[in-house]
CSV table of C-alpha atoms in Angstrom, one decimal:
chain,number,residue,atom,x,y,z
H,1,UNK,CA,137.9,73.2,39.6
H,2,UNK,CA,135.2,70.8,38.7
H,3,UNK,CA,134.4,70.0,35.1
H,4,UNK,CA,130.9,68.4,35.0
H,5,UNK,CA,130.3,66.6,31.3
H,6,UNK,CA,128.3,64.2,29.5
H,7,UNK,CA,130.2,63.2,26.3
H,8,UNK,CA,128.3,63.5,23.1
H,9,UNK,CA,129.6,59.9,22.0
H,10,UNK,CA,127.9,58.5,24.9
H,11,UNK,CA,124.0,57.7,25.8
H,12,UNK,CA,122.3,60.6,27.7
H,13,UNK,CA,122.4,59.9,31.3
H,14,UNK,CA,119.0,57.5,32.5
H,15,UNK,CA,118.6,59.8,35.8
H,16,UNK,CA,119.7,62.7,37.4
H,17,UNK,CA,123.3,62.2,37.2
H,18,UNK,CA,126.6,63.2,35.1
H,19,UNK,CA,128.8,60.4,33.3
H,20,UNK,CA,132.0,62.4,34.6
H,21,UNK,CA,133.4,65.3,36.5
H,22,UNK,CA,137.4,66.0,36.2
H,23,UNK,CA,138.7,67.8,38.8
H,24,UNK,CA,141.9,70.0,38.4
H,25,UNK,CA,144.0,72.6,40.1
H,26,UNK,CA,144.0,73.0,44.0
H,27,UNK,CA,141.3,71.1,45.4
H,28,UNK,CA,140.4,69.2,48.5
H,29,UNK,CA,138.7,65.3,48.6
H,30,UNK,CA,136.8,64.3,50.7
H,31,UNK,CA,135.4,60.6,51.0
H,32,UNK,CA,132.4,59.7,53.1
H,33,UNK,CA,131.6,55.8,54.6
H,34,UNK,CA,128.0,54.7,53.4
H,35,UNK,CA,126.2,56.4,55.6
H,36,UNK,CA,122.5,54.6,56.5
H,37,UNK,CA,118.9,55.9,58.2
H,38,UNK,CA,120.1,55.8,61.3
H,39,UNK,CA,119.3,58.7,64.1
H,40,UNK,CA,121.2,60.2,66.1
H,41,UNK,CA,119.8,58.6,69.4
H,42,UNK,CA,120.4,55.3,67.6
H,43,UNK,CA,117.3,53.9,66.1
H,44,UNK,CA,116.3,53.0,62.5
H,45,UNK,CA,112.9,53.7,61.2
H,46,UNK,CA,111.2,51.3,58.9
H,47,UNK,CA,110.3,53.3,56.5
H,48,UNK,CA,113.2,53.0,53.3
H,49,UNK,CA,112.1,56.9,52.2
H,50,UNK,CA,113.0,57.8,55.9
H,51,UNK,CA,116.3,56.0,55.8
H,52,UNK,CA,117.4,57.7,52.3
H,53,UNK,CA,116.1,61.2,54.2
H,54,UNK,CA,118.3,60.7,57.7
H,55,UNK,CA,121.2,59.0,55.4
H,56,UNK,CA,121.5,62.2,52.9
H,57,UNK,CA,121.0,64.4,56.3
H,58,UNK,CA,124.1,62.6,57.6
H,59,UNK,CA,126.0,62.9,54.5
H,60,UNK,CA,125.2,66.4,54.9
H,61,UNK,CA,126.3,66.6,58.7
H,62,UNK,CA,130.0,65.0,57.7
H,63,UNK,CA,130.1,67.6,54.6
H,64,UNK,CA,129.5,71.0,57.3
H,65,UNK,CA,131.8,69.1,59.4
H,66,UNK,CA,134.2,69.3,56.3
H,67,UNK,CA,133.5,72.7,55.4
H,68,UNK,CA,132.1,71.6,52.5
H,69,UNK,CA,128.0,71.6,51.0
H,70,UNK,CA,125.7,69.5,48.9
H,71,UNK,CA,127.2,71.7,45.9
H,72,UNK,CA,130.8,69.7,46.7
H,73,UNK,CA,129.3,66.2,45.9
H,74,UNK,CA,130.9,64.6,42.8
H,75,UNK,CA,129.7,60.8,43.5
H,76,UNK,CA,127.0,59.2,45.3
H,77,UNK,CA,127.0,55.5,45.5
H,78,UNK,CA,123.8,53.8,46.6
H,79,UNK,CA,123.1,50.7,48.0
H,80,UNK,CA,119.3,49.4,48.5
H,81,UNK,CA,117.6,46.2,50.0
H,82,UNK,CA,114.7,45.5,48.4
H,83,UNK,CA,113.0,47.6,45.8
H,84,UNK,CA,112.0,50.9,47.1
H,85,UNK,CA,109.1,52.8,44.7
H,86,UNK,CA,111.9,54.7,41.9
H,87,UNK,CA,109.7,57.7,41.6
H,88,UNK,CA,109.6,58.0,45.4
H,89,UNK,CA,113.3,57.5,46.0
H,90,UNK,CA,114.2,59.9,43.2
H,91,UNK,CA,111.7,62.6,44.5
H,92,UNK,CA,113.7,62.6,48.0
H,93,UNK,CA,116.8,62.4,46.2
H,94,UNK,CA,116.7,65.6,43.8
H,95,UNK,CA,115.2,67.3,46.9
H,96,UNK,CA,118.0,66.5,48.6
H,97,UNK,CA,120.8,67.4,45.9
H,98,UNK,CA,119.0,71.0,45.1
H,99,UNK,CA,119.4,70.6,41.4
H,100,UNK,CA,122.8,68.6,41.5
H,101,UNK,CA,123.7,65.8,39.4
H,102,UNK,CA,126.8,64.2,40.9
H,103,UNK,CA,128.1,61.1,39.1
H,104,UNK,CA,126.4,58.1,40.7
H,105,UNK,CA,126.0,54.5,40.9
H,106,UNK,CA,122.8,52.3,42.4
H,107,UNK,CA,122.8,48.4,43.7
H,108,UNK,CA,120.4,46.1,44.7
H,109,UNK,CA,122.0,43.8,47.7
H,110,UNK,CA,121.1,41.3,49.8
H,111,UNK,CA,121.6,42.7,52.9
H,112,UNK,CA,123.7,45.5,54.7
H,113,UNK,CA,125.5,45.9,58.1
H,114,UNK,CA,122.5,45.4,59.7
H,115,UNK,CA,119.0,43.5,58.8
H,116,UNK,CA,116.9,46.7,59.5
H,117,UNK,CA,119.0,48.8,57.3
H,118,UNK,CA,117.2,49.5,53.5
H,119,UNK,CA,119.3,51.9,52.4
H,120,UNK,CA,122.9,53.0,52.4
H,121,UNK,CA,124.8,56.2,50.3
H,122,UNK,CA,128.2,56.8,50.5
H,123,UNK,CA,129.7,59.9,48.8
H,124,UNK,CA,132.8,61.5,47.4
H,125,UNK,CA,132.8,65.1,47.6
H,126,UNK,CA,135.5,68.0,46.8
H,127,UNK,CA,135.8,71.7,46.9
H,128,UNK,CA,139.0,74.0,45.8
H,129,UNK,CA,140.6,75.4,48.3
């Protein structure tokens, strides 16, 4: 069971996230590499609002592959090169989490595993069994 909360004592969250989830009782975890815009036949668009869209839709791939949805994300870690527009980035993003808020964090890095990546999300996700 999954226990989303936002303690009174604490600031109201700055985005579409939650400062915690617990998680008791009989669940499964399931922990997902940084997963970046890259397609399936191997290229990488430009674009950064492209890469955030094929890097959710592969975080979505390994989740099915799990047996598990968006609905079992609890953290979302995101790592971006470069400023990419905020209103933008959180437009694809809430699209992509249908109303979700998993606990999350966001960097700005110098570079990532490869010079044409701008954008890489790796997520923690469970579901009770």
């Amino acid at each position: 069971m999954k226990e989303f909360r936002n303690p009174q004592d604490v600031h109201q969250p700055v985005g579409s996230y939650t400062h915690q989830i617990e998680i008791r009782g009989n669940e499964r975890l399931l922990v997902i590499s940084g997963q970046v815009g890259l397609r399936e036949d191997g290229t990488i668009p430009e674009d950064p609002f492209e890469q955030i869209d094929l890097a959710f839709e592969n975080i979505l791939r390994n989740l099915r592959a799990a047996n598990m949805d968006v609905k079992d994300i609890i953290k979302l870690t995101y790592y971006l090169v470069g400023e990419i527009d905020p209103a933008k980035r959180r437009e694809i993003i809430l699209a992509k989490l249908q109303g979700r808020q998993p606990c999350s964090t966001l960097l700005y890095v110098a570079g990532l595993a490869s010079p044409a990546f701008r954008v890489e999300i790796e997520a923690w996700a469970s579901r009770a069994e």
